[in-house]
Coordinates of C-alpha atoms and ligand atoms in Angstrom, one line a residue:
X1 CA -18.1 -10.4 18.6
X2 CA -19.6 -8.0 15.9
X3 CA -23.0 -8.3 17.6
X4 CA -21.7 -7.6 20.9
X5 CA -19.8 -4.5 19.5
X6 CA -22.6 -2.9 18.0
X7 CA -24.8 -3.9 20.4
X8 CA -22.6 -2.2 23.1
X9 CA -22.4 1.0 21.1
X10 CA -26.0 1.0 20.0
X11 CA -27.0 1.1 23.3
X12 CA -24.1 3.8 24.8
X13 CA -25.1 6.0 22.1
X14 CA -29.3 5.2 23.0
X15 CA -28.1 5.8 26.8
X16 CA -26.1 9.5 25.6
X17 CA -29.5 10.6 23.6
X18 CA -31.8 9.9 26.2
X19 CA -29.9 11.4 28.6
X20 CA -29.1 14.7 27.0
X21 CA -32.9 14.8 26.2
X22 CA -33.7 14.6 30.1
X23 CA -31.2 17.0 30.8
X24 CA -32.6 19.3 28.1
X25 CA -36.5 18.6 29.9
X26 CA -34.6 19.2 33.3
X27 CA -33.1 22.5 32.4
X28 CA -36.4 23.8 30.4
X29 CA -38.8 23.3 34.2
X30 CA -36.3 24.9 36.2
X31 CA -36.3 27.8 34.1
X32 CA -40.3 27.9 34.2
X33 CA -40.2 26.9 37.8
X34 CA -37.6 29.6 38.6
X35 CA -39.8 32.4 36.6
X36 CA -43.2 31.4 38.3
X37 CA -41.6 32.1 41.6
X38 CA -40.1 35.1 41.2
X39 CA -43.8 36.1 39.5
X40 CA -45.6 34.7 42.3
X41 CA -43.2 35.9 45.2
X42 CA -45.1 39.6 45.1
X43 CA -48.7 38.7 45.0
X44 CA -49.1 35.6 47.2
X45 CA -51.3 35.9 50.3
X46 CA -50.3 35.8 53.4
X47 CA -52.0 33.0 54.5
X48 CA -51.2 29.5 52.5
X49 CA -54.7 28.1 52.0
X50 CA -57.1 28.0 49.4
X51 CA -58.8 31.6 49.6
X52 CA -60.4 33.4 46.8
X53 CA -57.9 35.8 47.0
X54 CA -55.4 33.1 46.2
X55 CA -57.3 32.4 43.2
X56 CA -57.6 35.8 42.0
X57 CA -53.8 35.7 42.0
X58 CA -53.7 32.4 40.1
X59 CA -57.3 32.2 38.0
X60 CA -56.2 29.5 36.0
X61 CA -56.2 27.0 38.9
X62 CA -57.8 24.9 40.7
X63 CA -58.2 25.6 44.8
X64 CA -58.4 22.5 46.3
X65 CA -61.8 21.0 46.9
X66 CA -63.6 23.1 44.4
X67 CA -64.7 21.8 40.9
X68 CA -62.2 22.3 38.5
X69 CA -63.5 23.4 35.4
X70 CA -61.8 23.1 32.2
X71 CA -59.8 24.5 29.8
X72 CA -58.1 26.5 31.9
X73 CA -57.2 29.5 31.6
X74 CA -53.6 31.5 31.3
X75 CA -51.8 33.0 34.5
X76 CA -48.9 34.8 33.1
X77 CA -47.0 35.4 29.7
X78 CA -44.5 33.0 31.2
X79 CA -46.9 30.5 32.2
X80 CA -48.5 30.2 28.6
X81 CA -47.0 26.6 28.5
X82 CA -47.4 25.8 32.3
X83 CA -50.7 25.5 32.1
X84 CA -51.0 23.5 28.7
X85 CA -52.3 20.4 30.1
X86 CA -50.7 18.5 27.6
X87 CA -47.5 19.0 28.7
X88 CA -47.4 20.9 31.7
X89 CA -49.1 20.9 35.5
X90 CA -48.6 22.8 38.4
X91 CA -49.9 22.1 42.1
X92 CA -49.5 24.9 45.3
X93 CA -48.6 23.3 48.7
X94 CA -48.8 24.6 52.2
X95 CA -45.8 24.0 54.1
X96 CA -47.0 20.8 55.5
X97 CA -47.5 19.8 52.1
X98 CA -51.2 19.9 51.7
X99 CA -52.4 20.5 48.5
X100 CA -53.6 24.2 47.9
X101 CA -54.3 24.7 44.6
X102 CA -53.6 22.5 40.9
X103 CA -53.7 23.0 37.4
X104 CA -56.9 21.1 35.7
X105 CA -55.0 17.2 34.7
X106 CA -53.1 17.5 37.5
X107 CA -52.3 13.7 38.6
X108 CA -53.9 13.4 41.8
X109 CA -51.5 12.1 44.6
X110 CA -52.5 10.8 47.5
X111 CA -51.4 13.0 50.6
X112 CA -48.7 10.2 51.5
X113 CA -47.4 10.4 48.1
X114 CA -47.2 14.0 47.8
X115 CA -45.3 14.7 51.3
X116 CA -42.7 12.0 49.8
X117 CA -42.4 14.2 46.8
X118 CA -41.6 17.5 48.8
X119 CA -38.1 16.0 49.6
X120 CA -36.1 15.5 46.7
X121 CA -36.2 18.4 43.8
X122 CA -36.8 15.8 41.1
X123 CA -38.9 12.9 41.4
X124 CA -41.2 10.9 38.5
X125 CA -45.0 10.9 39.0
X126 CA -46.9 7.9 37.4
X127 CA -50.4 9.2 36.5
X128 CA -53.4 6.8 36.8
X129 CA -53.3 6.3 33.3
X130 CA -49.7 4.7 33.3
X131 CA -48.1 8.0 31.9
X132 CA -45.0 9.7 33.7
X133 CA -44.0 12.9 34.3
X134 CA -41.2 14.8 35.7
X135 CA -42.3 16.8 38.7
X136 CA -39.7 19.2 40.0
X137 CA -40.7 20.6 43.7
X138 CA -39.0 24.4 45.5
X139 CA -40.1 26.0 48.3
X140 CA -42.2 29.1 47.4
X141 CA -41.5 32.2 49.4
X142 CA -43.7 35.8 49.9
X143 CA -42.1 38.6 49.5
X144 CA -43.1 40.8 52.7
X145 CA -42.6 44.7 52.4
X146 CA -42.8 46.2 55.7
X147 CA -44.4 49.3 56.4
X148 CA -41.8 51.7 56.7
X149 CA -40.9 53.5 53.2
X150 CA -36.7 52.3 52.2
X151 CA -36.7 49.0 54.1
X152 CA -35.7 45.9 52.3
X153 CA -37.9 43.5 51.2
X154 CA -37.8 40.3 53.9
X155 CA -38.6 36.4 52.4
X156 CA -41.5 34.2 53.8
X157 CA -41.5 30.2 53.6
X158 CA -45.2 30.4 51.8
X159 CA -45.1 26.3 50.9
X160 CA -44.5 24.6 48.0
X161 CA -44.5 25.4 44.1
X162 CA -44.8 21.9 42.1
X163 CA -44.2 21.5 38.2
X164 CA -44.6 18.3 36.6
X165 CA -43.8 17.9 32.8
X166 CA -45.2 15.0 30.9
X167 CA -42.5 12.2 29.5
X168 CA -45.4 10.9 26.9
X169 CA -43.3 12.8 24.3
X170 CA -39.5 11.3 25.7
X171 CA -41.3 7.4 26.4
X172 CA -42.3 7.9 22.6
X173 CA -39.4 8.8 21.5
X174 CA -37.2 6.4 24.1
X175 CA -39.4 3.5 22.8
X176 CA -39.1 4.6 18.9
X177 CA -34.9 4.5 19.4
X178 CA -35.0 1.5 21.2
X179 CA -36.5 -0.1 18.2
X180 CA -34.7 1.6 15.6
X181 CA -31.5 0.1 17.5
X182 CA -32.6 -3.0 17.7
X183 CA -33.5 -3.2 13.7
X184 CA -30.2 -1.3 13.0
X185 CA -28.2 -4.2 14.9
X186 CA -30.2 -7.5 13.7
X187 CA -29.5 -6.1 9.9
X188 CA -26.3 -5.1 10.6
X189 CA -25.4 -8.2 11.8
X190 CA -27.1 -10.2 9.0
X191 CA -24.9 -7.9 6.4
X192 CA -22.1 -8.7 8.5
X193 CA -22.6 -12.5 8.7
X194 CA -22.8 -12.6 5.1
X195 CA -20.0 -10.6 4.5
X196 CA -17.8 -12.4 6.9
X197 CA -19.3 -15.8 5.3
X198 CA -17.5 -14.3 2.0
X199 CA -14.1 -12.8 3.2
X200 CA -13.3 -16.3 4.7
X201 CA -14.5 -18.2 1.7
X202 CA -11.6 -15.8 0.1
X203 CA -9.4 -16.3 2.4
X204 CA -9.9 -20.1 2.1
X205 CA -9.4 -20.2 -1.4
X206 CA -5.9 -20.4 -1.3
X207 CA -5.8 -22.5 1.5
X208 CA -7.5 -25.1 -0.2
X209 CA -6.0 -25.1 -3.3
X210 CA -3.0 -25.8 -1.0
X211 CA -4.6 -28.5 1.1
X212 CA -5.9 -30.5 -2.4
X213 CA -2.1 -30.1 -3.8
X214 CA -0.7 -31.3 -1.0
X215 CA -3.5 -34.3 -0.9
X216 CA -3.0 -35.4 -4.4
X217 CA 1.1 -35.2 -4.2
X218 CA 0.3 -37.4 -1.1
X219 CA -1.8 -39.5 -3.4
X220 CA 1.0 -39.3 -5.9
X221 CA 4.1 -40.2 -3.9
X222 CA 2.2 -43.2 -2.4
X223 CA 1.4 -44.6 -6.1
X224 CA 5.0 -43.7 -6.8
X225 CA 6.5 -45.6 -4.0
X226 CA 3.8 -48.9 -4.8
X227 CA 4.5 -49.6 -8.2
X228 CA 9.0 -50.7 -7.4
X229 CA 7.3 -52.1 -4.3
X230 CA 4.6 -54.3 -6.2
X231 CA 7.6 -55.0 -8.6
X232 CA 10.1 -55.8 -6.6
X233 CA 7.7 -58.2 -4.2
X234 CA 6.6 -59.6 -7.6
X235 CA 10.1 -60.6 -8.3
X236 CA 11.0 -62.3 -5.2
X237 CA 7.6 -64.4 -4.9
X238 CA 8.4 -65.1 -8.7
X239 CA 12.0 -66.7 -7.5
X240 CA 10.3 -68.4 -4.6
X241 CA 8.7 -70.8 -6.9
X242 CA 12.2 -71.3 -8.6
X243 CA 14.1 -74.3 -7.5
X244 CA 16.5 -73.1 -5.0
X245 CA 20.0 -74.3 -7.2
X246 CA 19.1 -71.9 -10.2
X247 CA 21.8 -70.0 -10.4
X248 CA 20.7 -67.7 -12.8
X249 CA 17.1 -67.1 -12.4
X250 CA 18.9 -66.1 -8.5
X251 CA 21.1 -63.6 -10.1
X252 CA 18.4 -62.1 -12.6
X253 CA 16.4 -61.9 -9.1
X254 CA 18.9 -60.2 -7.5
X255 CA 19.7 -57.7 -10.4
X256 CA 15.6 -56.9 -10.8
X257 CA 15.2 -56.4 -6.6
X258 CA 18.7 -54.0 -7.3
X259 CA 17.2 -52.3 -10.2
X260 CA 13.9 -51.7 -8.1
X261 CA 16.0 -50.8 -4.6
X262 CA 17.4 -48.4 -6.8
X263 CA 14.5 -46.7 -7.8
X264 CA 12.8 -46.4 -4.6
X265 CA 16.1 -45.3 -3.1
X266 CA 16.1 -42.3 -5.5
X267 CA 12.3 -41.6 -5.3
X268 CA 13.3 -41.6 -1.5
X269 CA 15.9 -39.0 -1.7
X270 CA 13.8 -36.5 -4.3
X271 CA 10.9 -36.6 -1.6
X272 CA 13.3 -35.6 1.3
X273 CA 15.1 -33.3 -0.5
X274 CA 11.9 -31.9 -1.5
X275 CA 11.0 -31.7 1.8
X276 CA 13.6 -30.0 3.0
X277 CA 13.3 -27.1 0.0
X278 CA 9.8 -26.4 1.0
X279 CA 11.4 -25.9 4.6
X280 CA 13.8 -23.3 5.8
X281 CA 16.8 -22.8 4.7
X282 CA 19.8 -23.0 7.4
X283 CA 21.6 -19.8 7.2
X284 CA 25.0 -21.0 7.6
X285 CA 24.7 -23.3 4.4
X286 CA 24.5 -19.8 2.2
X287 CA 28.0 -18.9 1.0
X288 CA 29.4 -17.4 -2.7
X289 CA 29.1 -20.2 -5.5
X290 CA 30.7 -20.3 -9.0
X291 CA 28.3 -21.2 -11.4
X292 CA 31.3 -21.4 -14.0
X293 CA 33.1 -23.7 -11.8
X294 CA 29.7 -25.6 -11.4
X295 CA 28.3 -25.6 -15.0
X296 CA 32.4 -27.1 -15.8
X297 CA 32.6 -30.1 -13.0
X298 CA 29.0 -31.5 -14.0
X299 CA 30.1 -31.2 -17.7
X300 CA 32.7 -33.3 -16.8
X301 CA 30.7 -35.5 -14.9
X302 CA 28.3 -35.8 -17.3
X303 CA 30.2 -35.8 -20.6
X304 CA 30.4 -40.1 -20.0
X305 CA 26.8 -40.7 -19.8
X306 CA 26.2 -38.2 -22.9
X307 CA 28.9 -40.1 -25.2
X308 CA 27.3 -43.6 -23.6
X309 CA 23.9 -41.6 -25.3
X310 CA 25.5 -40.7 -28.3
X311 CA 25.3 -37.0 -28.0
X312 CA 27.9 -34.0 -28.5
X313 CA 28.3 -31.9 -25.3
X314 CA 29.4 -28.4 -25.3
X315 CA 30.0 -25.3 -22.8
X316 CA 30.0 -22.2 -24.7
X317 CA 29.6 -18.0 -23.4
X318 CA 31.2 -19.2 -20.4
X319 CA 31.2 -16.3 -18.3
X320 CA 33.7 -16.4 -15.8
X321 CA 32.6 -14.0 -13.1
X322 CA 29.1 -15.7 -12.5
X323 CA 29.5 -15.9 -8.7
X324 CA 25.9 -15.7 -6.9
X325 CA 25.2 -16.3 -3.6
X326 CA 23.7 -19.7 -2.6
X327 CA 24.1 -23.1 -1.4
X328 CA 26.4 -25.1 -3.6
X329 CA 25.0 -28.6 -3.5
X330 CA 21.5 -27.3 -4.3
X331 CA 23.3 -25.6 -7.1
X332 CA 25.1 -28.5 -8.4
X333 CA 21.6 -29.9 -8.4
X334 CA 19.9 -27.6 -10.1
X335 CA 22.5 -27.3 -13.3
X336 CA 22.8 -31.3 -13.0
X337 CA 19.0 -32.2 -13.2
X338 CA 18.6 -29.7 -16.2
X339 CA 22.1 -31.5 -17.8
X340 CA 20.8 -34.8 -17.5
X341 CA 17.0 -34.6 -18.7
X342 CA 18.5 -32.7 -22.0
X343 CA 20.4 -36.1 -22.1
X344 CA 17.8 -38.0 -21.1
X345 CA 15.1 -36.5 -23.9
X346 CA 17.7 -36.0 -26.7
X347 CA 17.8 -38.9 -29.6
X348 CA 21.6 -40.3 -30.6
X349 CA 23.3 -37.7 -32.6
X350 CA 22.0 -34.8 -31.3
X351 CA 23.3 -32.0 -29.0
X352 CA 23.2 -30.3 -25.9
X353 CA 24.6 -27.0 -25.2
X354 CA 25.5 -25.4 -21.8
X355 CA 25.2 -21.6 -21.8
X356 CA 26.3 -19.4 -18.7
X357 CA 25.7 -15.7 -19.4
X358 CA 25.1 -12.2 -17.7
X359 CA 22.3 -10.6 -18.1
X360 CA 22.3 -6.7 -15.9
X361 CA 22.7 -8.2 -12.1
X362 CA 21.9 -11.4 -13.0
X363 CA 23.6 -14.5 -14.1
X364 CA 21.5 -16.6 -16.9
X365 CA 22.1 -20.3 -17.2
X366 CA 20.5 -22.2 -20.5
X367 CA 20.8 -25.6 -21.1
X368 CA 19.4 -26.3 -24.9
X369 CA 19.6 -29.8 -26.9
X370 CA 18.1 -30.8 -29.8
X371 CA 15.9 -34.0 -28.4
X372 CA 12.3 -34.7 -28.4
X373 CA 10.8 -31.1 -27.1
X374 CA 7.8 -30.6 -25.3
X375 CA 4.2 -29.9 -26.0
X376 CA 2.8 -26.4 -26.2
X377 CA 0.1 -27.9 -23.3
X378 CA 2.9 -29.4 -20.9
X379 CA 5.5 -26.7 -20.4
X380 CA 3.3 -25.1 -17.8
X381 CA 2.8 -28.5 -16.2
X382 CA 6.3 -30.0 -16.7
X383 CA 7.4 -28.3 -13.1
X384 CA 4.7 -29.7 -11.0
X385 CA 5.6 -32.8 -8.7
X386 CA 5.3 -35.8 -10.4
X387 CA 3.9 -35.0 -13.8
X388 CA 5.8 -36.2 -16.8
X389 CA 4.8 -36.3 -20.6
X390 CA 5.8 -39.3 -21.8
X391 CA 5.1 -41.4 -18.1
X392 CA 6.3 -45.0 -19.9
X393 CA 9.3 -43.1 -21.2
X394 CA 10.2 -41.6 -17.8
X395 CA 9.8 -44.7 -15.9
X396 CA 12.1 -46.7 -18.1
X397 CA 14.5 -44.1 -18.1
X398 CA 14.5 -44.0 -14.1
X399 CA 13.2 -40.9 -13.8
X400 CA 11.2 -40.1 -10.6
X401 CA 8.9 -37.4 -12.1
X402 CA 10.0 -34.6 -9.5
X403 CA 13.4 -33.9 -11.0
X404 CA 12.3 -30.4 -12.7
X405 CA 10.0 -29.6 -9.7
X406 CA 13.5 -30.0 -7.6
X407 CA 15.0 -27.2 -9.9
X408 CA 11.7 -24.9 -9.4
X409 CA 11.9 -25.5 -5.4
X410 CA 15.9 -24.3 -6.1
X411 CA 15.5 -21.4 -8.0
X412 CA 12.9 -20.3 -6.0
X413 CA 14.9 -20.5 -2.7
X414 CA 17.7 -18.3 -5.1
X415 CA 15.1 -15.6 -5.8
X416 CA 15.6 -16.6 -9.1
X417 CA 13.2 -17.4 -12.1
X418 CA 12.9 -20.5 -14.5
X419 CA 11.6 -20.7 -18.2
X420 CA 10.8 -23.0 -20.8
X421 CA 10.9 -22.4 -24.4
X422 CA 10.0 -25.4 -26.7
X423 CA 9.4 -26.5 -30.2
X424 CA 8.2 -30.3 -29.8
X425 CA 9.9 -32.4 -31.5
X426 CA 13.3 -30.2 -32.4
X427 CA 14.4 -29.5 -29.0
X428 CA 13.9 -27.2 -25.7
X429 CA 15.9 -24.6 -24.0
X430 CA 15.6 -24.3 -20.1
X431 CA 16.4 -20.5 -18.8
X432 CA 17.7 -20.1 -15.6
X433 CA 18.1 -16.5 -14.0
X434 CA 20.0 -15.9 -10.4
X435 CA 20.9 -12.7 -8.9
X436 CA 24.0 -12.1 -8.6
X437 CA 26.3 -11.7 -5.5
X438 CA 25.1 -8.8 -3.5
X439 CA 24.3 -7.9 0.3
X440 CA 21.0 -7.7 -0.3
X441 CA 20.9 -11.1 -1.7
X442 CA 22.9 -12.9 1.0
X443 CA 20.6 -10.8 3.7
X444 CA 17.3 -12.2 1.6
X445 CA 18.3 -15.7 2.1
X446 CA 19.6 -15.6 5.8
X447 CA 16.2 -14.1 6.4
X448 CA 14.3 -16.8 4.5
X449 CA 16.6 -19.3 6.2
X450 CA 15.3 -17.9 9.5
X451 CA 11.2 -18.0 8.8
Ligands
ADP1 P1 11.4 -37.1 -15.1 O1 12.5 -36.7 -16.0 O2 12.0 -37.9 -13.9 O3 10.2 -37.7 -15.7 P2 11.2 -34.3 -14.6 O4 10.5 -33.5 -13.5 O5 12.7 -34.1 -14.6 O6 10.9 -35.8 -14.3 O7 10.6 -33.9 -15.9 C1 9.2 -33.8 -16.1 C2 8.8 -34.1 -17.5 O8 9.2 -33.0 -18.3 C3 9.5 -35.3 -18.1 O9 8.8 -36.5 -17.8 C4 9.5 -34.9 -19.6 O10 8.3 -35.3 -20.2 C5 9.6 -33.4 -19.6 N1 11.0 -33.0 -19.9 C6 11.9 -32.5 -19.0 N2 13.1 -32.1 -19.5 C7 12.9 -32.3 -20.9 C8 13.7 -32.1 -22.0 N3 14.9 -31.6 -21.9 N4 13.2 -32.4 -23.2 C9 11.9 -32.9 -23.3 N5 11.1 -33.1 -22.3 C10 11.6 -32.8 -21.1

């Protein structure tokens, strides 16, 4: 498309030089023509043939038939460049177009050709040599004076005045801009190929890193979803060898395919709801939520399996306006994921501390226990999909590997931000910030609901 664009405009702009420079020859042998005449007009004889005293008038040509001898000489102060044979040439017609008289390196023109001339003003003359000129043909007329003293001056056809300019000088210069356009266009295009060749590497860059995350989470989720598979098909082939009255071995089957139902079940859900947070979001679901009442219920909830874990649970800076606008299960998700991995990662006896604060427009959620923490080199990684530190520990635990990258997705979809502060082996704190209730806000998410 570049090519054709340049290409169009190289050669509208070669069209627009060439013909301004044709008009500019154009105007430059009427001018002459229209001078000669009017020089000519008084002195012409009355006859229209080649006379001497025709070429008394005009020494510097050429009567027709006679040598012409060369250089030639000058006619008039106007004709100074007329008869520069470089450039210029002039031939005298009778009116039946015969040839009169020329300038020396005249083209010579058969009779045929030069009565096909006489019609149109302008016409192009090829020379023998191949060269061209512009040859620009008016009717000559004799001024007549009759006898009588205060009588006006009467106009005689005479025959034709001819003055052909040379186009070596436009050709050369039509053939050197023809060139020059065509180099102009082949580099521009090479620059432009190789520029284009770079933008859309750019432009591909983060495409691709998209593309490979998505192919290795692919990779991921189906290695996920094999291993309770493998297990679970392990389990029942294992009981298939059992005989059939074992009682127990059935229920120990039974509890391990559970156990492993379970798992998949909830690696399931976590990939659909993951799904469905990298989707839109449906307007309608976006409504005022109370963190406080939140960050209470799933203290409640939780408070069983933390005492099962042998840890102290608290709520403390409760703040009781912390009202943002979102959707409410993804909320309860958010606060219940962060609850339960503090659990999850936090030896007996320790603690874990539910903080719900106000920070300027912004409510700020921190869950903090005292468990195992996490290396300096994992809290960057911790929130991508599927990557744990401790995979053996995860596993046992039941943990899918995309509970953290759920509460990114969340917090995202809130126009909020998540951090990570750490010291491994003494504990973590996970900071949660959400605007607060505000048109703005609810407007935001409606609009990313809609894209
Ligand atoms: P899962 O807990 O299912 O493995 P997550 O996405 O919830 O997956 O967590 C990713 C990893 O981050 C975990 O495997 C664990 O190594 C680390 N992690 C998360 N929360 C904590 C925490 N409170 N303390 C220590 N490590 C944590």
């Amino acid at each position: 498309m570049i090519g054709v664009i340049l290409y169009g405009a190289g050669l509208g702009m070669f069209g627009l030089l060439m013909r301004s420079n044709w008009s500019a020859l154009e105007r430059e042998v009427e001018t002459l023509a229209g001078t000669l005449h009017d020089s000519l007009k008084p002195l012409l004889p009355a006859e229209a043939r080649p006379s001497a005293q025709l070429a008394a008038v005009l020494p510097g040509l050429c009567l027709a038939g006679d040598p012409c001898p060369s250089p030639p000489s000058l006619i008039s102060r106007h004709a100074v460049s007329v008869t520069d044979p470089e450039r210029f040439y002039l031939r005298l017609l009778d009116p039946r177009g015969v040839l009169i008289a020329h300038s020396p390196g005249s083209p010579s023109q058969s009779p045929r050709a030069q009565a096909e001339h006489l019609g149109p003003a302008w016409s192009v003359v090829v020379g023998p040599g191949g060269e061209r000129s512009m040859q620009y043909s008016i009717h000559l007329h004799r001024s007549h004076t009759p006898v009588h003293s205060g009588a006006k001056a009467r106009e005689l056809d005479w025959g034709y005045l001819q003055i052909g300019r040379s186009l070596r000088g436009l050709d050369a210069e039509r053939q050197r801009l023809w060139w020059a356009i065509q180099t102009i266009v082949v580099l521009a295009l090479l620059v432009a190929g190789l520029a284009s060749w770079w933008l859309s590497g750019l432009a591909m860059r983060p495409l691709l890193v998209a593309y490979r995350q998505q192919e290795q989470f692919t990779a991921d989720a189906a290695h996920e979803l094999r291993a309770p598979l493998a297990n679970l098909l392990g389990v029942v082939e294992a009981h298939r060898r059992q005989p059939p009255d074992d009682a127990v071995a059935r229920d120990q089957m039974l509890a391990a395919v559970h156990r492993q139902g379970q798992r998949l079940s909830r690696l399931i859900s976590d990939l659909l709801l993951l799904a469905r947070l990298d989707g839109p979001q449906s307007a309608a679901a976006v409504q005022p939520c109370s963190l406080t009442q939140i960050a209470r219920d799933l203290l409640e909830e939780t408070s069983e399996a933390a005492a099962e874990a042998g840890l102290t649970l608290k709520l403390l800076d409760v703040e009781e306006e912390a009202e943002i606008m979102g959707v409410e299960s993804e909320l309860y998700r958010l606060v219940s994921n962060l609850l339960l991995n503090a659990i999850q990662y936090t030896p007996r006896g320790g603690e874990v501390v539910l903080r719900l604060g106000r920070e300027r427009s912004q409510v700020v959620l921190q869950v903090q226990d005292t468990g195992i923490g996490i290396a300096p080199s994992d809290q960057q990684r911790i929130f991508d999909r599927f990557y744990r530190s401790d995979p053996g520990r995860s596993r046992r635990q039941g943990g899918t590997g995309l509970g953290l990258s759920i509460v990114a997705a969340i917090v995202h979809r809130h126009r909020g931000q998540i951090s990570v502060a750490s010291n491994h082996g003494f504990g973590s704190v996970f900071t949660v910030k959400l605007p607060m209730v505000g048109g703005r806000i609810l407007e935001d998410l409606r609009v990313a609901g809609n894209t």
